[in-house]
């Protein structure tokens, strides 16, 4: 989807009644000069006329069409007219293609253009018709500069309509506006989809064919700036690739174009896709360039619905494919990977999660429970291992179910998405805090419930093993491991069965080491014997959960702000008091009635603390150090001077090497990479030496733009690192990085 035009805001307007006047000052008046004009000097009531904005653009600079292409913002005009006049839709001339092979390739206009609108007056029109236009654009060359203007124009209502000196200019550009295919003679247009219907979050292909009729002939324009096919699709779709080809056949003339696109998640009504077709038409001995717009229906179906696949005719490209992805530059489509390989990655990635920092506290607790199980029979050991694995798998399948539900509702979700919810983070923080208190001996869950995971085997109960598996899953999801990112990225477009298979195999990988130990009793000889040391070790593990609690509190603070965080910390005090009441008055030796009473008292105390102090509303978005400074103005001496990531900022920095850190406060892998790699002196020195501007794409909260960029590079979560060079292809880096990898990528980016 194209860069959001609302990022470019117009300045205030003060419009005196006069002929067209520019009311604001833009950064450089010579780059773009807009003028509001009409094709009449006066109009008779009840008759139509045309109004438009004439853009004069400095040489080598350009503005954008409705589909800007790889990078840009569509040029837009919004009119304000009295009730005695009605303004029709803007008529855009057929665009040119510029920047081939560069990072600013796109569709738009150079030198000059006129965007015009029909205006119809009512019979009640009298006096003057005051017209105001709010215009916004992005002008680019090696860099991009947004602009906005308020223009005004007054048209007198008279006894007769009088053409203005601009009438011929309107006619000139009206001839360049694409003609609807149904109104065009001499050429027949057809379009074909590769399926009978398109589901949400699905890639699809289409072929469009222009076929000359009778003795007419058509051929591509001999102009590298005017493509035969310029795609145009609704905003809730992504253009992946548009190509064109010419194929001459005996007795007729045809040109075919291909389109590869993708629907975004969520149900949608039937749409139309197509675009503008520009070619030379030879008819009756005369050859002239023409432009036609043609669209076909795009039937939408629900996710999982059965569709009929259609074999499209082969098309051999005679022109290089043109990207049409809207919504920012440097966008690529990830290479495809077979389902079998993705499933293998899911299994191996889940296995690697066992050594990631997020999960280590729970894994340590599970190892402690294994030590306690060394004196059990082989059958009991297997049973405990299976129940722990069941807890892991059940949790991952529950998470997969949630992903399916959210995707069917139109949400774009990725790995660890639940940590973007303050409610989830607060609930997990409370759980981890209470679990840590249990390891310190503040309380134990008696037999009527389920023992804390580290104490479960004391009573040979299985509930604690299941809970440990659930707990491991809860803490695993903010971590991304090598290979795991490739597997989870496939869930972005996977069918429901494939998604469940991937999440299930990640869970199986996480549980696999303990399944092996459970079914190979000989491995138990490598574990230490039970003893008094275990109580001390259990309390040491409590400190790992204290550290986890501190980390989660920091994540929550980044979401809700310091004021609300202090209230939540006060609530944790009530949670601690409630746990103490439960442990002191309802311990394992207490009667069932006493345990129930202590449980109710502790719960009431906790609920009171929540009612008094918990407010989980999002705080205002935090801003990075400097959001506008150029590379030469940045100071890398102490730390990286991050700027906030946005598509607008990326466009502004075109021609400048950029490093984008896709991160989140809840991502421990991200934090480890930032401390041990990114903030090292070698990386900071390289950024400064190569004139790199660092951007931070913070995914702590849900952000549709960041999610979209992650998806386009085949990533379902963070961390992800992207180096955008001065020119050429982007350089993506993996989840696990080294200073050498980063500095090498920065050097290549600076060399362009």
XYZ file of C-alpha atoms in Angstrom:
752
model
C 0.000 0.000 0.000
C 1.341 3.405 -0.839
C 2.818 5.731 1.711
C -0.093 7.344 3.562
C -0.813 10.687 2.038
C -1.869 12.090 5.380
C 1.786 12.127 6.373
C 1.981 15.254 4.265
C -0.033 17.987 5.924
C -0.945 21.307 4.450
C -0.227 24.577 6.239
C -2.951 27.004 7.408
C -4.808 28.935 4.765
C -5.689 32.593 4.538
C -7.529 33.071 1.261
C -8.431 36.608 0.201
C -10.984 36.864 -2.586
C -8.796 37.094 -5.678
C -7.581 35.032 -8.563
C -5.561 31.930 -7.767
C -2.932 32.559 -5.108
C -0.450 30.334 -3.265
C -0.924 30.875 0.436
C 2.020 29.077 2.064
C 5.763 28.767 1.818
C 7.288 25.382 0.983
C 10.911 24.361 1.723
C 12.017 25.260 -1.839
C 9.609 27.257 -3.977
C 11.472 26.241 -7.144
C 10.960 22.467 -6.845
C 7.190 22.380 -7.355
C 5.014 25.329 -8.344
C 1.298 24.515 -8.182
C -1.259 26.862 -9.708
C -5.031 26.546 -9.456
C -6.576 27.320 -12.862
C -9.859 26.896 -14.736
C -10.757 26.529 -18.396
C -13.217 29.447 -18.122
C -13.006 33.073 -17.119
C -16.739 33.086 -16.388
C -19.451 30.438 -16.289
C -23.167 30.480 -16.913
C -25.315 29.034 -14.117
C -26.189 25.393 -14.768
C -23.246 24.766 -17.091
C -20.051 22.736 -16.476
C -16.430 23.808 -16.508
C -13.072 22.359 -15.548
C -10.767 23.271 -12.700
C -7.313 21.862 -12.047
C -3.921 22.263 -10.466
C -1.099 22.886 -12.928
C 2.202 21.600 -11.512
C 5.511 22.960 -12.764
C 8.282 20.640 -11.544
C 11.997 21.388 -11.538
C 14.097 19.322 -13.954
C 15.189 15.878 -12.672
C 12.555 15.971 -9.909
C 9.189 14.206 -9.997
C 5.873 13.876 -8.169
C 3.683 10.774 -7.951
C 0.605 9.195 -9.528
C -2.177 7.409 -7.610
C -0.003 4.257 -7.482
C 3.397 5.739 -6.614
C 5.281 2.466 -7.133
C 8.230 1.470 -4.962
C 8.332 4.645 -2.908
C 6.321 7.796 -2.721
C 3.065 9.450 -1.792
C 0.218 9.967 -4.263
C -0.398 13.563 -5.273
C -3.825 14.545 -3.956
C -6.211 17.478 -4.319
C -9.197 18.142 -2.065
C -11.644 20.863 -3.079
C -13.909 23.102 -1.055
C -16.671 24.744 -3.133
C -20.028 26.383 -2.370
C -23.307 24.445 -2.522
C -23.998 25.841 -5.989
C -21.153 23.781 -7.472
C -20.169 20.100 -7.418
C -16.634 18.853 -8.113
C -16.130 15.488 -9.817
C -13.277 12.995 -9.427
C -9.713 14.021 -10.227
C -8.607 12.988 -13.700
C -4.968 11.901 -13.715
C -3.000 11.779 -16.992
C -1.330 8.456 -17.745
C 1.886 8.330 -15.703
C 5.467 7.816 -16.744
C 7.859 5.331 -15.144
C 11.014 6.814 -13.658
C 13.998 5.681 -11.644
C 14.415 2.259 -13.251
C 16.987 0.283 -11.277
C 17.034 2.759 -8.406
C 15.438 2.757 -4.981
C 12.959 5.473 -6.004
C 11.429 3.711 -8.990
C 7.817 4.629 -9.386
C 5.021 6.164 -11.416
C 4.264 9.847 -11.696
C 5.056 13.059 -13.512
C 8.089 15.138 -14.464
C 8.470 18.717 -15.748
C 4.777 19.611 -15.679
C 1.317 18.107 -15.477
C -2.294 19.126 -14.952
C -4.620 17.241 -12.620
C -8.122 18.359 -13.496
C -11.645 17.936 -12.175
C -15.026 18.560 -13.790
C -17.243 21.077 -12.007
C -21.004 21.315 -12.473
C -22.835 24.455 -11.415
C -26.470 24.550 -10.378
C -29.120 26.791 -11.854
C -29.086 28.718 -8.574
C -25.448 29.752 -8.968
C -24.892 33.501 -8.866
C -22.234 36.048 -8.009
C -18.832 34.394 -7.678
C -17.927 30.733 -7.174
C -15.091 30.653 -4.641
C -12.960 27.523 -5.049
C -10.318 26.414 -2.566
C -7.993 23.461 -3.102
C -5.764 21.682 -0.584
C -2.892 20.076 -2.471
C -0.311 17.610 -1.127
C 2.619 15.944 -2.867
C 6.023 14.363 -2.429
C 8.758 15.585 -4.774
C 11.821 13.366 -5.181
C 15.146 13.135 -6.927
C 17.976 11.698 -4.807
C 16.005 12.746 -1.754
C 12.331 13.389 -1.135
C 10.658 16.537 0.176
C 6.964 16.624 1.113
C 4.950 19.690 0.189
C 1.490 21.069 0.748
C -0.432 24.139 -0.454
C -3.778 25.828 -0.116
C -4.841 27.505 -3.353
C -7.843 29.668 -4.138
C -9.659 30.762 -7.281
C -12.790 32.802 -7.966
C -14.976 32.174 -11.026
C -17.642 34.817 -11.787
C -21.119 33.612 -12.752
C -22.228 35.491 -15.874
C -24.717 35.500 -18.689
C -22.506 33.215 -20.791
C -19.578 30.862 -20.317
C -16.290 32.378 -21.487
C -13.308 30.076 -22.186
C -10.032 31.097 -20.584
C -6.519 31.116 -21.969
C -5.976 27.813 -20.120
C -8.629 25.933 -22.126
C -6.091 24.504 -24.597
C -3.917 23.303 -21.693
C -6.910 21.451 -20.246
C -7.578 19.857 -23.640
C -3.932 18.810 -23.957
C -3.906 16.939 -20.643
C -7.466 15.657 -21.010
C -6.208 13.782 -24.082
C -3.635 12.064 -21.826
C -6.234 10.819 -19.334
C -6.793 7.072 -19.911
C -10.020 6.194 -21.707
C -12.203 3.471 -20.116
C -11.829 0.243 -22.120
C -15.582 -0.017 -22.698
C -15.476 3.348 -24.486
C -12.431 2.496 -26.614
C -12.783 1.009 -30.096
C -10.262 -0.898 -32.169
C -8.791 -2.952 -29.322
C -10.382 -5.672 -27.197
C -9.181 -6.110 -23.614
C -9.454 -9.311 -21.611
C -8.203 -10.312 -18.174
C -7.858 -13.650 -16.447
C -7.176 -14.653 -12.823
C -5.355 -17.829 -11.840
C -8.226 -18.870 -9.537
C -11.982 -18.589 -9.217
C -11.748 -16.593 -5.993
C -9.097 -15.048 -3.762
C -8.958 -15.648 -0.010
C -7.492 -13.241 2.563
C -3.699 -13.077 2.795
C -3.205 -14.922 -0.497
C -0.906 -14.356 -3.456
C -2.495 -14.541 -6.887
C -1.599 -13.945 -10.538
C -3.451 -12.283 -13.388
C -2.851 -11.820 -17.112
C -4.219 -8.936 -19.168
C -4.323 -9.042 -22.971
C -4.923 -6.217 -25.442
C -5.923 -7.585 -28.870
C -6.313 -5.394 -31.945
C -9.571 -5.717 -33.882
C -10.013 -5.708 -37.660
C -7.039 -4.264 -39.507
C -5.824 -2.296 -36.488
C -2.352 -2.930 -35.117
C -0.927 -2.251 -31.680
C 2.640 -2.161 -30.400
C 4.395 -1.072 -27.201
C 5.543 2.522 -27.086
C 9.195 3.014 -27.926
C 9.642 4.853 -24.638
C 11.297 3.340 -21.578
C 9.396 5.810 -19.413
C 5.976 4.657 -20.552
C 5.225 1.045 -19.713
C 2.550 -0.851 -21.541
C 0.950 -1.758 -18.196
C 0.838 0.387 -15.067
C -0.972 -1.540 -12.304
C -3.685 -0.086 -10.120
C -5.419 -2.089 -7.394
C -7.326 -1.274 -4.173
C -5.439 -0.151 -1.077
C -6.006 -3.412 0.812
C -3.877 -5.284 -1.727
C -0.148 -5.371 -2.326
C 1.364 -5.363 -5.805
C 4.321 -7.737 -5.835
C 5.324 -7.550 -9.500
C 3.996 -6.210 -12.781
C 5.523 -7.239 -16.090
C 4.654 -6.772 -19.755
C 5.351 -8.613 -22.975
C 4.625 -8.241 -26.670
C 3.569 -11.187 -28.783
C 2.711 -10.711 -32.475
C 0.512 -13.348 -34.058
C -0.502 -14.021 -37.633
C -3.384 -11.820 -38.685
C -3.631 -9.817 -35.508
C -1.589 -8.013 -32.880
C -1.556 -8.670 -29.150
C 0.225 -7.383 -26.083
C 0.012 -9.191 -22.754
C 0.795 -8.029 -19.233
C 1.202 -10.004 -16.026
C 0.386 -9.027 -12.461
C 1.356 -10.732 -9.215
C -0.334 -9.380 -6.091
C -1.413 -10.353 -2.594
C -4.494 -9.701 -0.528
C -4.086 -8.496 3.028
C -5.648 -10.432 5.950
C -9.345 -9.983 6.598
C -12.548 -10.541 4.710
C -13.356 -8.063 1.949
C -15.976 -7.440 -0.683
C -15.361 -8.164 -4.356
C -13.000 -5.634 -5.904
C -11.611 -4.663 -9.292
C -7.982 -4.872 -10.385
C -6.238 -3.721 -13.519
C -4.560 -0.497 -14.483
C -3.524 1.784 -17.314
C -2.383 0.426 -20.685
C -0.275 2.669 -22.958
C 0.596 1.653 -26.521
C 0.751 2.768 -30.145
C -2.425 2.166 -32.138
C -2.235 2.003 -35.932
C -5.629 2.424 -37.544
C -6.660 3.712 -40.977
C -3.028 4.361 -41.828
C -2.473 6.583 -38.780
C -0.362 5.696 -35.738
C -0.849 7.492 -32.454
C -0.099 6.826 -28.782
C -3.145 5.992 -26.663
C -3.841 5.146 -23.030
C -6.714 2.969 -21.822
C -7.769 1.866 -18.356
C -9.137 -1.644 -17.950
C -10.218 -3.553 -14.851
C -11.561 -7.011 -14.103
C -13.562 -8.251 -11.134
C -11.683 -9.898 -8.301
C -14.044 -12.307 -6.507
C -13.260 -12.697 -2.800
C -13.815 -15.886 -0.813
C -13.437 -16.782 2.845
C -10.209 -18.264 4.159
C -10.111 -22.002 3.569
C -12.851 -21.914 0.919
C -12.407 -24.255 -2.018
C -11.407 -22.461 -5.218
C -10.811 -23.631 -8.758
C -7.281 -23.020 -10.018
C -6.939 -21.757 -13.596
C -3.911 -22.197 -15.850
C -2.875 -18.820 -17.232
C -1.356 -18.409 -20.706
C 2.419 -18.159 -20.757
C 3.809 -14.667 -21.197
C 7.429 -13.960 -22.161
C 8.544 -10.609 -20.827
C 10.032 -8.183 -23.329
C 10.433 -5.477 -20.689
C 11.876 -5.938 -17.197
C 9.291 -6.439 -14.453
C 8.310 -3.292 -12.632
C 7.628 -3.276 -8.974
C 4.342 -1.778 -8.068
C 4.379 -2.326 -4.343
C 2.879 0.636 -2.658
C 3.686 1.715 0.819
C 7.365 2.491 0.900
C 10.636 1.815 -0.830
C 13.069 -1.046 -0.584
C 10.348 -3.671 -0.527
C 11.049 -7.180 -1.745
C 9.204 -10.441 -1.877
C 10.771 -13.237 0.172
C 12.001 -16.304 -1.592
C 9.676 -19.255 -1.341
C 10.539 -22.269 0.756
C 8.922 -25.685 0.543
C 6.422 -26.651 3.219
C 8.555 -29.610 4.274
C 11.565 -27.387 4.861
C 9.432 -24.883 6.784
C 8.179 -27.662 9.049
C 11.751 -28.816 9.645
C 12.734 -25.233 10.502
C 9.824 -25.083 12.960
C 10.999 -28.224 14.744
C 14.654 -27.151 14.883
C 13.705 -23.591 15.865
C 11.624 -24.887 18.765
C 14.571 -27.020 19.841
C 16.864 -23.968 19.834
C 14.367 -22.068 22.003
C 15.489 -24.231 24.931
C 18.739 -22.263 25.147
C 17.295 -18.804 24.491
C 17.317 -16.351 27.432
C 13.516 -16.078 27.614
C 13.020 -19.731 28.471
C 16.068 -20.512 30.606
C 14.394 -19.765 33.981
C 11.598 -22.254 33.316
C 13.928 -24.813 31.761
C 16.064 -24.635 34.908
C 12.988 -25.320 37.016
C 12.101 -28.272 34.806
C 15.618 -29.663 35.202
C 15.193 -29.375 38.976
C 12.006 -31.419 38.748
C 13.902 -34.015 36.682
C 16.401 -34.369 39.503
C 13.536 -35.117 41.876
C 12.217 -37.749 39.477
C 15.422 -39.808 39.421
C 14.046 -42.105 42.139
C 10.783 -42.749 40.271
C 10.045 -45.749 38.103
C 10.606 -45.586 34.353
C 6.855 -45.494 33.747
C 6.362 -42.558 36.098
C 9.236 -40.663 34.483
C 7.720 -41.160 31.031
C 4.347 -40.002 32.314
C 5.830 -36.772 33.692
C 7.690 -36.126 30.437
C 4.562 -36.659 28.370
C 2.466 -34.359 30.564
C 5.073 -31.583 30.364
C 5.134 -31.989 26.580
C 1.342 -31.932 26.514
C 1.409 -28.606 28.359
C 3.805 -27.171 25.784
C 1.872 -28.507 22.789
C -1.526 -27.483 24.159
C -0.243 -23.957 24.700
C 1.229 -23.660 21.207
C -1.946 -25.021 19.632
C -4.006 -22.568 21.690
C -1.745 -19.806 20.408
C -2.236 -21.077 16.837
C -6.005 -20.991 17.365
C -5.774 -17.384 18.512
C -3.698 -16.499 15.440
C -6.283 -18.095 13.135
C -9.126 -16.211 14.837
C -7.303 -12.881 14.619
C -6.285 -13.411 10.990
C -9.863 -14.245 10.040
C -10.871 -10.933 11.631
C -8.424 -9.001 9.481
C -5.607 -8.624 12.008
C -2.005 -8.907 10.852
C -0.202 -10.837 13.579
C 3.324 -12.126 13.945
C 5.486 -14.123 16.329
C 5.172 -12.747 19.866
C 2.220 -10.520 18.909
C 0.490 -11.103 22.257
C 3.273 -9.175 24.002
C 1.968 -6.066 22.233
C -1.023 -6.186 24.600
C -0.484 -4.485 28.001
C -3.150 -6.767 29.477
C -1.214 -9.874 28.461
C 2.095 -8.472 29.698
C 0.529 -7.437 33.020
C -1.072 -10.862 33.504
C 2.184 -12.672 32.703
C 4.145 -10.341 34.999
C 1.740 -11.118 37.835
C 2.041 -14.850 37.185
C 5.858 -14.786 37.062
C 6.014 -12.665 40.219
C 3.726 -15.043 42.115
C 5.632 -18.063 40.830
C 8.877 -16.506 42.053
C 7.356 -16.002 45.513
C 6.421 -19.687 45.585
C 10.051 -20.647 44.905
C 11.116 -18.472 47.840
C 8.687 -20.432 50.032
C 6.134 -17.661 50.538
C 3.370 -20.094 49.592
C 2.743 -23.490 48.039
C -0.330 -24.526 46.115
C -1.899 -27.402 48.060
C -3.294 -30.608 46.666
C -6.742 -29.218 45.923
C -5.160 -27.167 43.160
C -1.802 -27.884 41.566
C 1.691 -27.603 43.014
C 4.083 -24.996 41.728
C 6.063 -26.527 38.915
C 9.252 -26.983 40.902
C 7.337 -28.791 43.694
C 4.979 -30.847 41.577
C 6.915 -34.074 41.759
C 7.026 -33.921 45.554
C 3.521 -35.393 45.513
C 4.002 -37.230 42.249
C 1.343 -34.949 40.739
C 1.155 -34.214 37.053
C -0.575 -30.840 37.136
C 2.679 -29.053 37.917
C 4.404 -30.610 34.897
C 1.583 -29.467 32.650
C 1.749 -25.981 34.161
C 5.518 -25.854 33.605
C 4.935 -26.644 29.926
C 2.394 -23.834 29.683
C 4.745 -21.477 31.500
C 7.629 -22.352 29.164
C 5.452 -21.474 26.168
C 4.373 -18.157 27.669
C 7.985 -17.100 28.133
C 9.242 -18.576 24.838
C 7.135 -16.485 22.482
C 9.008 -13.160 22.840
C 12.210 -14.943 21.778
C 13.162 -15.515 18.173
C 15.768 -18.117 17.379
C 17.829 -18.798 14.270
C 15.749 -20.730 11.694
C 12.580 -20.123 13.736
C 11.945 -16.799 11.977
C 11.879 -18.534 8.598
C 9.284 -21.011 9.834
C 7.017 -18.471 11.526
C 7.157 -16.179 8.482
C 5.359 -18.893 6.532
C 2.366 -18.575 8.876
C 1.686 -15.129 7.380
C 0.178 -16.744 4.289
C -0.237 -20.371 5.409
C -3.540 -22.192 5.416
C -5.084 -23.072 8.758
C -3.822 -26.711 8.769
C -0.313 -25.565 7.817
C -0.344 -22.932 10.553
C -1.328 -25.502 13.192
C 1.384 -27.849 11.915
C 4.063 -25.155 12.236
C 3.055 -24.086 15.735
C 2.689 -27.709 16.810
C 6.197 -28.558 15.603
C 7.674 -25.512 17.355
C 6.091 -26.821 20.556
C 7.375 -30.314 19.870
C 10.868 -28.911 19.387
C 10.678 -27.055 22.701
C 9.535 -30.207 24.509
C 11.786 -32.621 22.603
C 14.823 -32.719 24.963
C 12.619 -33.656 27.908
C 10.770 -36.261 25.874
C 14.116 -37.855 25.026
C 15.142 -37.876 28.690
C 11.752 -39.321 29.685
C 12.065 -42.224 27.234
C 15.800 -42.845 27.707
C 16.164 -43.447 31.475
C 19.893 -44.068 31.065
C 20.334 -40.319 30.640
C 19.293 -39.805 34.263
C 22.703 -40.944 35.459
C 24.088 -37.616 34.224
C 21.833 -35.728 36.673
C 22.937 -35.018 40.273
C 21.317 -36.946 43.104
C 18.526 -35.316 45.123
C 19.545 -33.674 48.398
C 19.347 -30.633 50.629
C 21.107 -28.589 47.933
C 17.872 -28.604 45.955
C 16.105 -26.203 48.344
C 18.941 -23.701 47.963
C 18.945 -24.172 44.197
C 15.177 -23.673 44.106
C 15.530 -20.334 45.874
C 18.303 -19.329 43.474
C 15.905 -20.051 40.637
C 13.496 -17.689 42.350
C 15.949 -14.890 41.593
C 15.804 -15.764 37.882
C 12.071 -15.153 38.042
C 12.695 -11.886 39.880
C 14.897 -10.869 36.953
C 12.171 -11.961 34.533
C 9.645 -9.892 36.490
C 11.884 -6.820 36.269
C 12.202 -7.306 32.517
C 8.429 -7.651 32.091
C 7.836 -4.566 34.238
C 10.126 -2.648 31.874
C 8.146 -3.900 28.874
C 4.893 -2.828 30.500
C 6.344 0.576 31.344
C 7.218 1.155 27.691
C 3.579 0.519 26.836
C 1.613 2.290 29.580
C 4.045 4.964 30.785
C 5.713 5.619 34.134
C 2.655 6.935 35.997
C 0.517 3.883 35.273
C 3.515 1.608 35.844
C 3.900 2.887 39.414
C 0.286 1.940 40.013
C 0.943 -1.552 38.658
C 3.980 -1.956 40.923
C 1.741 -1.037 43.861
C -0.644 -3.744 42.671
C 2.218 -6.279 42.737
C 2.600 -5.384 46.412
C -0.990 -6.495 46.957
C -0.288 -9.673 44.969
C 2.652 -10.405 47.279
C 0.499 -9.774 50.349
C -2.227 -12.034 48.976
C 0.295 -14.821 48.349
C 1.647 -14.436 51.881
C -1.854 -14.622 53.396
C -2.543 -17.747 51.396
C 0.789 -19.361 52.304
C 0.704 -18.400 55.991
C -2.880 -19.324 56.781
C -3.640 -21.939 54.140
C -0.485 -24.004 53.899
C -0.248 -27.632 52.888
C -0.909 -28.800 56.458
C -4.062 -26.698 56.855
C -7.562 -28.112 56.569
C -9.446 -27.766 53.316
C -11.787 -25.168 54.861
C -8.847 -23.129 56.096
C -7.143 -23.353 52.714
C -10.308 -22.200 50.960
C -10.732 -19.272 53.353
C -7.099 -18.233 52.951
C -7.441 -18.485 49.166
C -10.519 -16.258 49.176
C -8.815 -13.722 51.465
C -5.708 -13.591 49.280
C -7.812 -13.254 46.128
C -9.883 -10.418 47.625
C -6.703 -8.598 48.617
C -5.293 -9.001 45.108
C -8.550 -7.919 43.474
C -8.675 -4.818 45.675
C -5.154 -3.884 44.569
C -6.147 -4.323 40.920
C -9.255 -2.173 41.383
C -7.277 0.561 43.100
C -4.118 0.748 41.029
C -4.237 -1.056 37.670
C -4.718 1.088 34.556
C -3.376 -0.535 31.405
C -4.214 2.139 28.842
C -1.472 2.915 26.329
C 0.665 5.955 27.051
C 1.724 8.433 24.392
C 4.195 7.001 21.913
C 7.789 7.557 22.914
C 9.944 9.538 20.508
C 13.540 8.650 19.613
C 16.471 10.987 20.210
C 16.233 12.951 16.961
C 13.715 12.392 14.206
C 14.994 14.794 11.556
C 18.769 15.200 11.826
C 20.937 14.327 8.839
C 23.798 11.843 9.084
C 26.406 14.604 9.501
C 24.512 16.031 12.489
C 24.282 12.778 14.444
C 26.484 12.061 17.454
C 27.547 8.413 17.785
C 30.122 8.993 20.544
C 28.059 7.684 23.484
C 25.207 5.730 21.934
C 23.346 5.275 18.665
C 21.131 8.348 18.057
C 18.067 6.436 16.933
C 15.381 8.145 14.879
C 11.803 6.904 14.733
C 11.074 4.658 11.764
C 8.363 5.676 9.328
C 7.805 5.193 5.622
C 7.936 8.955 5.201
C 11.354 9.109 6.885
C 12.664 6.278 4.686
C 11.540 8.178 1.594
C 13.191 11.369 2.848
C 16.468 9.486 3.376
C 16.628 7.994 -0.112
C 20.201 8.189 -1.360
C 21.487 7.978 2.227
C 22.538 4.658 3.808
C 20.035 3.680 6.494
C 20.117 1.019 9.222
C 16.694 -0.115 10.466
C 16.409 -1.991 13.766
C 13.088 -3.833 13.973
C 12.824 -4.402 17.705
C 10.518 -4.512 20.727
C 10.939 -3.984 24.448
C 9.609 -7.481 25.129
C 12.104 -9.135 22.758
C 15.042 -10.397 24.839
C 16.974 -11.442 21.744
C 16.620 -7.865 20.488
C 17.965 -6.468 23.753
C 20.913 -8.857 23.788
C 21.798 -7.893 20.212
C 21.501 -4.186 21.014
C 23.814 -4.410 24.030
C 26.392 -6.838 22.656
C 26.441 -5.864 18.969
C 24.738 -2.637 17.939
C 25.944 -0.435 20.786
C 29.560 -1.577 20.476
C 32.109 1.063 19.556
C 32.993 -0.678 16.281
C 29.402 -0.534 15.017
C 28.850 3.052 16.185
C 32.125 4.119 14.564
C 31.143 2.421 11.295
C 27.757 4.147 11.294
C 29.385 7.536 11.805
C 32.142 6.912 9.243
C 29.754 5.789 6.508
C 27.142 8.489 7.104
C 24.450 6.019 8.170
C 21.147 7.220 9.632
C 19.820 4.703 12.221
C 16.056 4.153 12.395
C 14.305 2.197 15.139
C 11.105 0.365 14.163
C 9.597 -0.242 17.606
C 7.119 -3.155 17.531
C 6.468 -3.059 21.287
C 2.965 -1.948 20.419
C 0.953 -3.121 17.462
C 2.024 -1.194 14.380
C 0.524 -2.084 11.005
C 3.297 -0.383 9.024
C 6.081 -2.268 10.813
C 4.137 -5.525 10.490
C 3.806 -4.892 6.755
C 7.556 -4.331 6.350
C 8.349 -7.478 8.330
C 5.981 -9.503 6.157
C 7.484 -8.185 2.942
C 10.896 -9.431 3.999
C 9.502 -12.804 5.044
C 9.607 -12.131 8.782
C 6.844 -12.846 11.277
C 8.487 -11.125 14.228
C 11.504 -9.396 15.679
C 14.452 -9.027 15.796
C 15.107 -8.114 12.185
C 17.778 -5.804 10.812
C 17.691 -4.111 7.441
C 20.406 -2.016 5.811
C 19.171 0.282 3.043
C 22.087 1.302 0.794
C 22.541 4.541 -1.115
C 21.501 2.596 -4.197
C 20.917 -1.023 -5.032
C 19.210 -3.834 -3.187
C 18.547 -3.806 0.576
C 20.751 -5.935 2.820
C 18.743 -7.989 5.354
C 20.506 -9.469 8.389
C 19.460 -12.476 10.468
C 18.114 -12.728 13.998
C 21.551 -13.432 15.449
C 24.157 -10.887 14.337
C 27.802 -10.053 15.006
C 29.593 -6.683 14.911
C 31.505 -7.858 11.852
C 28.339 -8.682 9.938
C 26.849 -5.282 10.720
C 29.948 -3.240 9.869
C 30.423 -5.156 6.617
C 26.807 -4.461 5.616
C 27.200 -0.773 6.505
C 30.319 -0.528 4.350
C 28.552 -2.108 1.375
C 25.573 0.213 1.870
C 27.793 3.296 1.821
C 29.548 2.142 -1.336
C 26.136 1.782 -2.981
